[in-house]
mmCIF file of C-alpha atoms in Angstrom:
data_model
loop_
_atom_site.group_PDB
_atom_site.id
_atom_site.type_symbol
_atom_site.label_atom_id
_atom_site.label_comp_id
_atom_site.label_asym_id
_atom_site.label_seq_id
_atom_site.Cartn_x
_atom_site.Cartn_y
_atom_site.Cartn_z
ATOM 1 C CA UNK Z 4 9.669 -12.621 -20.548
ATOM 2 C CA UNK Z 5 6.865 -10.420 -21.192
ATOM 3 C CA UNK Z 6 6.648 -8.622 -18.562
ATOM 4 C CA UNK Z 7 3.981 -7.238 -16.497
ATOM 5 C CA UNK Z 8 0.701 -7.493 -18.528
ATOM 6 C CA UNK Z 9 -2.190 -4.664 -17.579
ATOM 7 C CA UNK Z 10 -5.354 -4.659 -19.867
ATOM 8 C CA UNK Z 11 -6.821 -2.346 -20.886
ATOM 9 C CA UNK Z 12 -4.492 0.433 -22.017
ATOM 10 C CA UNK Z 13 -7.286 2.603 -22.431
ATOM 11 C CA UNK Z 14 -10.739 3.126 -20.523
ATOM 12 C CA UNK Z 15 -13.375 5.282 -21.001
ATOM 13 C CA UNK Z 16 -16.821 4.720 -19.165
ATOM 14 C CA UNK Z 17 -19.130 7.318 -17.931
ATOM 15 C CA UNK Z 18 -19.620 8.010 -13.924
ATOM 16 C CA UNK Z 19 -21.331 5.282 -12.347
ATOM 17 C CA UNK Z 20 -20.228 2.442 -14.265
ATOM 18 C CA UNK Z 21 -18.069 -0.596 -12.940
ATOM 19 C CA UNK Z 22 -14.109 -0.713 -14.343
ATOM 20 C CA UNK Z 23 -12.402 -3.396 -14.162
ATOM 21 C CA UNK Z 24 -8.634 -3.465 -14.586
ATOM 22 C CA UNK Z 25 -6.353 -6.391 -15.025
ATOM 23 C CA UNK Z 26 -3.020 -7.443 -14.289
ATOM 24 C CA UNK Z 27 -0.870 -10.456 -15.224
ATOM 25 C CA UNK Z 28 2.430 -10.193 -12.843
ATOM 26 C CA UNK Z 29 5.806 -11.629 -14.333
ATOM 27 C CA UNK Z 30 5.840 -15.956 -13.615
ATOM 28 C CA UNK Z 31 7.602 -16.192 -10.226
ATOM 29 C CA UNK Z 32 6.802 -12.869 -8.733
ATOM 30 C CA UNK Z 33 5.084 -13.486 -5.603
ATOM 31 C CA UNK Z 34 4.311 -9.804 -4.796
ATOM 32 C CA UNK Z 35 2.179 -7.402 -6.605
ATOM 33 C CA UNK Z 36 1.883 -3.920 -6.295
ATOM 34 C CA UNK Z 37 -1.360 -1.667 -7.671
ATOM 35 C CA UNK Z 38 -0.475 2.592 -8.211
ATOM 36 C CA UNK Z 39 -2.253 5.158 -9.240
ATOM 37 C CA UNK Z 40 -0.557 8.328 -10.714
ATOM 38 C CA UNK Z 41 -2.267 12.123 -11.284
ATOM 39 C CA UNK Z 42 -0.554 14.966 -12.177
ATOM 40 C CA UNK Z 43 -1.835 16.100 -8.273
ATOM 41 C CA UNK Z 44 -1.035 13.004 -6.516
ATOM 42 C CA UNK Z 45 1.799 11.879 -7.988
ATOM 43 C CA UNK Z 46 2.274 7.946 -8.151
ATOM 44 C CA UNK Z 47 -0.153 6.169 -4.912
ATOM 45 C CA UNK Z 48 0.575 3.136 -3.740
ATOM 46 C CA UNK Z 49 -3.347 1.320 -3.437
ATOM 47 C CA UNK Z 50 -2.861 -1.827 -2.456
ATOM 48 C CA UNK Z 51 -0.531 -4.560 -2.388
ATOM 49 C CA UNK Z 52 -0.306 -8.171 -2.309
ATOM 50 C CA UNK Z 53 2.105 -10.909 -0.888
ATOM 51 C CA UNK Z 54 1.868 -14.710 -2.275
ATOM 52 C CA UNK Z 55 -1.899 -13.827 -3.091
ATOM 53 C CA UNK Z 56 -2.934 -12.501 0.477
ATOM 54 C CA UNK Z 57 -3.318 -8.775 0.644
ATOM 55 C CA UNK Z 58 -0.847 -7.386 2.778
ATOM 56 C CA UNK Z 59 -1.948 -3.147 2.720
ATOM 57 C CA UNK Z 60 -4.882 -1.951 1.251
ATOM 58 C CA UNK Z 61 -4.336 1.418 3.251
ATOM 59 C CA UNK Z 62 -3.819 3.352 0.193
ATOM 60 C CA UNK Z 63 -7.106 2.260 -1.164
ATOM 61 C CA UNK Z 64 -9.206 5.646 -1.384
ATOM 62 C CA UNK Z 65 -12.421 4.618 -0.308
ATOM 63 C CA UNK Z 66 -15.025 1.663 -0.323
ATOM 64 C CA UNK Z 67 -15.752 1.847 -4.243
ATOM 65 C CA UNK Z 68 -12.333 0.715 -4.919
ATOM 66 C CA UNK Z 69 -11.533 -3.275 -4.610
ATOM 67 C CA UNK Z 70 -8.747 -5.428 -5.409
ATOM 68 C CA UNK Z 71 -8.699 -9.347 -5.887
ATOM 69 C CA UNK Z 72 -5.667 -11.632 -6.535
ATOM 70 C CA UNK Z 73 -7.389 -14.956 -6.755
ATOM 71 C CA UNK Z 74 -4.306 -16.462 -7.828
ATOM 72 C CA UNK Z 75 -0.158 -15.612 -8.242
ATOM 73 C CA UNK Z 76 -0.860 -15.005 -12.512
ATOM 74 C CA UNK Z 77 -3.592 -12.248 -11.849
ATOM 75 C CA UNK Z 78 -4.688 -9.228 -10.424
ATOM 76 C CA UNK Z 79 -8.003 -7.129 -10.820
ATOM 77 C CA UNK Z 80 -8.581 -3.594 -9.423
ATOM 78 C CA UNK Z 81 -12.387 -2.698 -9.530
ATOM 79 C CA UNK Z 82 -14.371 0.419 -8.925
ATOM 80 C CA UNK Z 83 -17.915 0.411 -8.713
ATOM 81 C CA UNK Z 84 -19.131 3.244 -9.000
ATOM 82 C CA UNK Z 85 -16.638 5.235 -10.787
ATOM 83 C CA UNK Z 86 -16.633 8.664 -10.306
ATOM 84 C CA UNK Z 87 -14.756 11.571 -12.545
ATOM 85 C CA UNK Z 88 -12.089 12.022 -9.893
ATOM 86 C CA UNK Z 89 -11.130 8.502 -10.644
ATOM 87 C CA UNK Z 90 -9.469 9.257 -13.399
ATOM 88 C CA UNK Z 91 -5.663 8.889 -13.529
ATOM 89 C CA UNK Z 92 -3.300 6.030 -14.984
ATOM 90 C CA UNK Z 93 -3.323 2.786 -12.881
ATOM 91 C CA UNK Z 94 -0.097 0.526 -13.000
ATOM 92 C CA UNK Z 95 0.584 -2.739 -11.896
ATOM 93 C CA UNK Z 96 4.161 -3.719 -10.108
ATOM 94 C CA UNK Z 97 5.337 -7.112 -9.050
ATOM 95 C CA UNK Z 98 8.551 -8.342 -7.815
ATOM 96 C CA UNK Z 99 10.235 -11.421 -5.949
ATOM 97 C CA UNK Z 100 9.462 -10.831 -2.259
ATOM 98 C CA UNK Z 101 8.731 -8.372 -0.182
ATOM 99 C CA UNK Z 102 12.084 -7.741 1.499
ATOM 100 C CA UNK Z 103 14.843 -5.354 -0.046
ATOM 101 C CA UNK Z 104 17.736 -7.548 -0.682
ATOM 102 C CA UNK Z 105 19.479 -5.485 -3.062
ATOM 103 C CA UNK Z 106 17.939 -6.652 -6.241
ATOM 104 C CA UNK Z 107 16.605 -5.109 -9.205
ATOM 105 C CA UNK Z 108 13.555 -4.004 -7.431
ATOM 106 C CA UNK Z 109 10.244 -3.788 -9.061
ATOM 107 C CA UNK Z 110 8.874 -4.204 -12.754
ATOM 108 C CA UNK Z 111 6.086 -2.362 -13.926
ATOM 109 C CA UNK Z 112 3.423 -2.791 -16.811
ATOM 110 C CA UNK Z 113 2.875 -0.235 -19.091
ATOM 111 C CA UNK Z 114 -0.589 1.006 -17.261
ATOM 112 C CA UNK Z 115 -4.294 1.576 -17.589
ATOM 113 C CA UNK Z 116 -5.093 5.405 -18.498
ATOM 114 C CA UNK Z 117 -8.606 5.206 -17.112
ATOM 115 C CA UNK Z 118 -11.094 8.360 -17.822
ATOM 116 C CA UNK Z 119 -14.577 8.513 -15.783
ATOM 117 C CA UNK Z 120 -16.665 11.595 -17.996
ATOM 118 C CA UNK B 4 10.399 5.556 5.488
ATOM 119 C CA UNK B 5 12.714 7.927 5.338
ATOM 120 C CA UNK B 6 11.694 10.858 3.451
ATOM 121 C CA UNK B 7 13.553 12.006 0.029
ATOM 122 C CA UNK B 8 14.432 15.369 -1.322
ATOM 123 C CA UNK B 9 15.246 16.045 -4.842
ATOM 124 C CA UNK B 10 14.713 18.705 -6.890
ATOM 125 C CA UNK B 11 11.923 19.600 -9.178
ATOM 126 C CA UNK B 12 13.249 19.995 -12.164
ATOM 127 C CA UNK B 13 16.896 20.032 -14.258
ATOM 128 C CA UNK B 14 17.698 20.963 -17.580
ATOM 129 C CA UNK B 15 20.813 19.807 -19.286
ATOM 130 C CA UNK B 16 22.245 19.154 -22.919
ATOM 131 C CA UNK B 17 23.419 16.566 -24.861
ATOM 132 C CA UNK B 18 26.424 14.857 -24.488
ATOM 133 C CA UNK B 19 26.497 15.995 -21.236
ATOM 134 C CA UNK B 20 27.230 14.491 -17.727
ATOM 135 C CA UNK B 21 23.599 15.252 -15.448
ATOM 136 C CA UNK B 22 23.909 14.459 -11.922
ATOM 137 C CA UNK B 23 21.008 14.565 -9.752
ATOM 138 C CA UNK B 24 21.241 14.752 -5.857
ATOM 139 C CA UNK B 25 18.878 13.165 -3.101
ATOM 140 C CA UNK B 26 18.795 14.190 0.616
ATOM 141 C CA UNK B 27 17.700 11.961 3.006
ATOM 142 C CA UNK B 28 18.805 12.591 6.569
ATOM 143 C CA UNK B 29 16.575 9.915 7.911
ATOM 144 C CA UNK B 30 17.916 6.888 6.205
ATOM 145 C CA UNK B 31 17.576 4.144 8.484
ATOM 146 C CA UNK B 32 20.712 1.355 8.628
ATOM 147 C CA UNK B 33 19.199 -1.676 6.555
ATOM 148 C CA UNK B 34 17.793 1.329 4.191
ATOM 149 C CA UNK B 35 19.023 0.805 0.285
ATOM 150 C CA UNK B 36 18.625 3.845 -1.970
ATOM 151 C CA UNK B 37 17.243 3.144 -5.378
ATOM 152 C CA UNK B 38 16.260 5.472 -8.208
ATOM 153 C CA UNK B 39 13.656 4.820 -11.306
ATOM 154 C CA UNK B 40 13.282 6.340 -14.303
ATOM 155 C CA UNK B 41 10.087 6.755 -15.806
ATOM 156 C CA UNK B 42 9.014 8.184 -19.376
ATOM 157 C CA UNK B 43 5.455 9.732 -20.234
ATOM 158 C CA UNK B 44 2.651 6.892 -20.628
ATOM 159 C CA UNK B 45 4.873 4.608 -19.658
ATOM 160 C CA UNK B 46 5.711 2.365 -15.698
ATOM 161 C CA UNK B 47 8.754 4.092 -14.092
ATOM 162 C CA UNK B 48 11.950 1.855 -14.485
ATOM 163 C CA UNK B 49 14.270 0.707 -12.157
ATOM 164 C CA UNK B 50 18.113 1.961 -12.781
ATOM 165 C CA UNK B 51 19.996 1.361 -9.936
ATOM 166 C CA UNK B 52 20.214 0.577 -6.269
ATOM 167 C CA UNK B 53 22.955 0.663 -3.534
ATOM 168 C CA UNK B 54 23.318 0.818 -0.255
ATOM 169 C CA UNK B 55 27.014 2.528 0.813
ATOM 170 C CA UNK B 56 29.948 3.826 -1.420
ATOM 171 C CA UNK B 57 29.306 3.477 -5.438
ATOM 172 C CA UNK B 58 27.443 1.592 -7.828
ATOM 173 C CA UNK B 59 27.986 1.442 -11.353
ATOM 174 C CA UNK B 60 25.845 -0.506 -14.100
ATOM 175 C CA UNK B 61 25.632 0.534 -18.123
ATOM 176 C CA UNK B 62 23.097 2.937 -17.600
ATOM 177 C CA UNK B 63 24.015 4.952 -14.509
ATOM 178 C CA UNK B 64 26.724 5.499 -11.490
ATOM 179 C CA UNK B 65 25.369 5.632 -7.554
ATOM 180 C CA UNK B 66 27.510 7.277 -5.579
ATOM 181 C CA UNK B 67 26.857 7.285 -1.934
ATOM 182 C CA UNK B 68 28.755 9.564 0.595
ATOM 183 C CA UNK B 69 29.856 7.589 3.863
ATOM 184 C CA UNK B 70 26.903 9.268 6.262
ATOM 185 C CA UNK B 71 24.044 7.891 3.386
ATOM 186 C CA UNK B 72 22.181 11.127 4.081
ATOM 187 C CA UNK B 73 22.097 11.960 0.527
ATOM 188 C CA UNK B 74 23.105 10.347 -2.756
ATOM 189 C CA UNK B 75 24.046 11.288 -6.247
ATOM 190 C CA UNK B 76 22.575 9.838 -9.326
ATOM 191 C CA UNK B 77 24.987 10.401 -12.351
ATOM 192 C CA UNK B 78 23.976 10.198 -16.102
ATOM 193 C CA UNK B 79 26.860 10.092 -18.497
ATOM 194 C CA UNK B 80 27.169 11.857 -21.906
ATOM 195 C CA UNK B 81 22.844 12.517 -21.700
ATOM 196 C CA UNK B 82 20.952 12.064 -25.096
ATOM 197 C CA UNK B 83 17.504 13.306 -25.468
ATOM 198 C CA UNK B 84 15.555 10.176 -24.998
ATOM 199 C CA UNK B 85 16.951 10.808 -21.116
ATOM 200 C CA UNK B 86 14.545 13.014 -20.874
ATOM 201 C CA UNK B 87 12.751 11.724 -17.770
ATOM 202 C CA UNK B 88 11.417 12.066 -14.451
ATOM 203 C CA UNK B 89 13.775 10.366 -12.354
ATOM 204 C CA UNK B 90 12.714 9.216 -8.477
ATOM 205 C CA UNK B 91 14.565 8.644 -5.404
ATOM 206 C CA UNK B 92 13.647 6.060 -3.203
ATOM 207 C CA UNK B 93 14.808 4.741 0.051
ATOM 208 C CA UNK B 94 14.205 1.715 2.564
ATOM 209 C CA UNK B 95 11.073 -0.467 2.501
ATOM 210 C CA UNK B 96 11.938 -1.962 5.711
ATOM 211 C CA UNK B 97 10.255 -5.250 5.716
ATOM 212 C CA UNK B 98 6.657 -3.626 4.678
ATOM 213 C CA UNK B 99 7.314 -4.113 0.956
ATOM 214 C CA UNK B 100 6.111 -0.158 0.392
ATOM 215 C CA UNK B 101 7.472 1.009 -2.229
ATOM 216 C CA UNK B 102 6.692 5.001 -1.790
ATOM 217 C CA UNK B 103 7.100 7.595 -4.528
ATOM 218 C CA UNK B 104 8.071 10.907 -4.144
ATOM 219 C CA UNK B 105 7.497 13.776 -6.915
ATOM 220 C CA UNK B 106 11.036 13.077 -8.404
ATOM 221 C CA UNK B 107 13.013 15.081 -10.627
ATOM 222 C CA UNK B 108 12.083 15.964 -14.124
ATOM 223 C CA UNK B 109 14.916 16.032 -16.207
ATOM 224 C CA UNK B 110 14.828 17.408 -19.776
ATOM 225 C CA UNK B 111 17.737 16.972 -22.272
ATOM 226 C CA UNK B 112 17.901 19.913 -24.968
ATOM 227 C CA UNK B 113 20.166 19.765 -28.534
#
């Protein structure tokens, strides 16, 4: 198994611009989980999804941020515009369910460092 | 979700047994208590999860007091690639949140 697949590994674009970042959740994982982690914040739970429907987007910091699962093998997370304070390293989760059942909880991908200059 | 408290920060050498305590006096009854592991520029990673008593698997040992207001995560014989921030988590409910707190960053020294 591969894993959790996030592309890219590395983003730079320049305040204003549209980023778009990708996830590929392990086959069979019906719930998917986007984070964001600064050294201020600490890991953030955006957004999360539940057999493709979005389930909580509370965490989603404002308007300019967006997230799509158009079907259970991928994931985007878009900003438009970015903005400077965007930066921070984005991971992807996913795991079987929604329900704690005493598993081995969640896997993540390796993440997106994202940097808005 | 009940709220975790760990500490900031531990320092420990090799070869030696770390253990690294969470309080949380809110724990609800269907709550589990899981910890992760995560390593600079990479996902954290899950290590272990229980819900009363102990838990041992071949990375780490769980152990659980009766009252579940706290819970010990033990390291045996440390090496330096445990160097690590290590998080405490407990309950989702049935939300599927899975909520971070600032964890505990553990360095191993030679």
């Amino acid at each position: 198994d591969a894993g959790v697949i996030q592309s890219p590994r590395h983003e730079v674009t320049e305040m204003g611009q549209e980023v778009t970042l990708r996830c590929k959740p392990i086959s069979g994982h019906n719930s998917l989980f986007w984070y964001r982690q600064t050294m201020m914040r600490g890991l953030e739970l955006l957004i999360y999804f539940n057999n493709n429907v979005p389930i909580d987007d509370s965490g989603m910091p404002e308007d300019r941020f967006s997230a799509k699962m158009p079907n259970a093998s991928f994931s985007t997370l878009k900003i438009q515009p970015s903005e400077p304070r965007d930066s921070a390293v984005y991971f992807c989760a996913s795991r079987i369910g929604l329900l704690d059942r005493g598993d081995n909880g969640y896997t993540f991908g390796s993440g997106t460092r994202l940097t808005v200059v | 979700l009940a709220k975790t408290t760990q500490p900031i920060s531990m320092d420990s050498y090799e070869g030696q047994e770390v253990n690294i305590t969470c309080s949380h006096n809110n724990i609800a009854t269907n709550d589990y208590i899981t910890w992760y592991q995560q390593f600079p520029s990479q996902g954290p990673r899950f290590i272990i999860q229980g819900y009363k008593t102990k838990v041992t698997n071949e990375v780490a040992s769980l152990f659980i007091p009766a009252d579940r207001k706290s819970s010990t995560l033990s390291l045996p014989r440390v090496s330096l690639s445990d160097t690590a921030v290590y998080y405490c988590l407990v309950g989702r409910g049935n939300t599927g949140k899975l909520i971070f707190g600032q964890g505990t960053t553990l360095q191993v020294k030679p």
